[in-house]
mmCIF file of N, CA and C in Angstrom:
data_model
loop_
_atom_site.group_PDB
_atom_site.id
_atom_site.type_symbol
_atom_site.label_atom_id
_atom_site.label_comp_id
_atom_site.label_asym_id
_atom_site.label_seq_id
_atom_site.Cartn_x
_atom_site.Cartn_y
_atom_site.Cartn_z
ATOM 1 N N GLY A 1 0.824 -1.197 0.000
ATOM 2 C CA GLY A 1 0.000 0.000 0.000
ATOM 3 C C GLY A 1 0.870 1.264 0.000
ATOM 4 N N THR A 2 0.307 2.370 0.421
ATOM 5 C CA THR A 2 1.061 3.626 0.434
ATOM 6 C C THR A 2 2.237 3.553 1.391
ATOM 7 N N THR A 3 2.047 2.903 2.533
ATOM 8 C CA THR A 3 3.118 2.804 3.523
ATOM 9 C C THR A 3 4.330 2.103 2.938
ATOM 10 N N ILE A 4 4.101 1.002 2.230
ATOM 11 C CA ILE A 4 5.210 0.248 1.647
ATOM 12 C C ILE A 4 5.931 1.108 0.612
ATOM 13 N N CYS A 5 5.158 1.797 -0.212
ATOM 14 C CA CYS A 5 5.741 2.646 -1.251
ATOM 15 C C CYS A 5 6.599 3.729 -0.600
ATOM 16 N N TYR A 6 6.091 4.347 0.455
ATOM 17 C CA TYR A 6 6.822 5.411 1.142
ATOM 18 C C TYR A 6 8.104 4.859 1.749
ATOM 19 N N ALA A 7 7.989 3.692 2.390
ATOM 20 C CA ALA A 7 9.153 3.070 3.021
ATOM 21 C C ALA A 7 10.194 2.730 1.959
ATOM 22 N N TYR A 8 9.731 2.228 0.818
ATOM 23 C CA TYR A 8 10.643 1.874 -0.271
ATOM 24 C C TYR A 8 11.374 3.119 -0.769
ATOM 25 N N MET A 9 10.630 4.193 -0.966
ATOM 26 C CA MET A 9 11.231 5.443 -1.443
ATOM 27 C C MET A 9 12.235 5.972 -0.427
ATOM 28 N N GLN A 10 11.885 5.909 0.861
ATOM 29 C CA GLN A 10 12.782 6.397 1.908
ATOM 30 C C GLN A 10 14.063 5.570 1.931
ATOM 31 N N SER A 11 13.919 4.249 1.842
ATOM 32 C CA SER A 11 15.084 3.366 1.868
ATOM 33 C C SER A 11 15.943 3.615 0.638
ATOM 34 N N ALA A 12 15.306 3.731 -0.517
ATOM 35 C CA ALA A 12 16.044 3.961 -1.761
ATOM 36 C C ALA A 12 16.778 5.295 -1.667
ATOM 37 N N GLY A 13 16.140 6.287 -1.056
ATOM 38 C CA GLY A 13 16.771 7.600 -0.916
ATOM 39 C C GLY A 13 18.061 7.496 -0.122
ATOM 40 N N MET A 14 18.059 6.663 0.916
ATOM 41 C CA MET A 14 19.267 6.494 1.722
ATOM 42 C C MET A 14 20.354 5.809 0.903
ATOM 43 N N VAL A 15 19.937 4.882 0.046
ATOM 44 C CA VAL A 15 20.910 4.144 -0.759
ATOM 45 C C VAL A 15 21.379 5.002 -1.926
ATOM 46 N N ASP A 16 20.437 5.548 -2.684
ATOM 47 C CA ASP A 16 20.798 6.362 -3.846
ATOM 48 C C ASP A 16 19.683 7.356 -4.148
ATOM 49 N N ASP A 17 19.977 8.638 -3.977
ATOM 50 C CA ASP A 17 18.962 9.661 -4.208
ATOM 51 C C ASP A 17 18.546 9.695 -5.673
ATOM 52 N N HIS A 18 19.488 9.444 -6.562
ATOM 53 C CA HIS A 18 19.181 9.458 -7.996
ATOM 54 C C HIS A 18 18.135 8.398 -8.326
ATOM 55 N N GLU A 19 18.251 7.246 -7.687
ATOM 56 C CA GLU A 19 17.305 6.160 -7.959
ATOM 57 C C GLU A 19 15.890 6.600 -7.564
ATOM 58 N N VAL A 20 15.774 7.285 -6.449
ATOM 59 C CA VAL A 20 14.462 7.742 -5.989
ATOM 60 C C VAL A 20 13.865 8.711 -7.000
ATOM 61 N N LYS A 21 14.682 9.642 -7.475
ATOM 62 C CA LYS A 21 14.195 10.625 -8.448
ATOM 63 C C LYS A 21 13.711 9.908 -9.697
ATOM 64 N N CYS A 22 14.481 8.942 -10.167
ATOM 65 C CA CYS A 22 14.110 8.205 -11.374
ATOM 66 C C CYS A 22 12.776 7.493 -11.136
ATOM 67 N N PHE A 23 12.638 6.902 -9.950
ATOM 68 C CA PHE A 23 11.416 6.168 -9.635
ATOM 69 C C PHE A 23 10.216 7.118 -9.609
ATOM 70 N N ARG A 24 10.404 8.283 -8.987
ATOM 71 C CA ARG A 24 9.309 9.232 -8.875
ATOM 72 C C ARG A 24 8.936 9.791 -10.247
ATOM 73 N N TYR A 25 9.937 10.132 -11.045
ATOM 74 C CA TYR A 25 9.650 10.678 -12.379
ATOM 75 C C TYR A 25 9.064 9.596 -13.272
ATOM 76 N N GLY A 26 9.569 8.370 -13.112
ATOM 77 C CA GLY A 26 9.067 7.270 -13.927
ATOM 78 C C GLY A 26 7.605 6.992 -13.624
ATOM 79 N N ARG A 27 7.200 7.279 -12.381
ATOM 80 C CA ARG A 27 5.824 7.041 -11.971
ATOM 81 C C ARG A 27 4.930 7.973 -12.764
#
């Protein structure tokens, strides 16, 4: 759900901010 998506984005942000941006823009 939304919680999982948020947690995934937060975790990805810690690992690689670029990946998060790509994921958000890709959405």
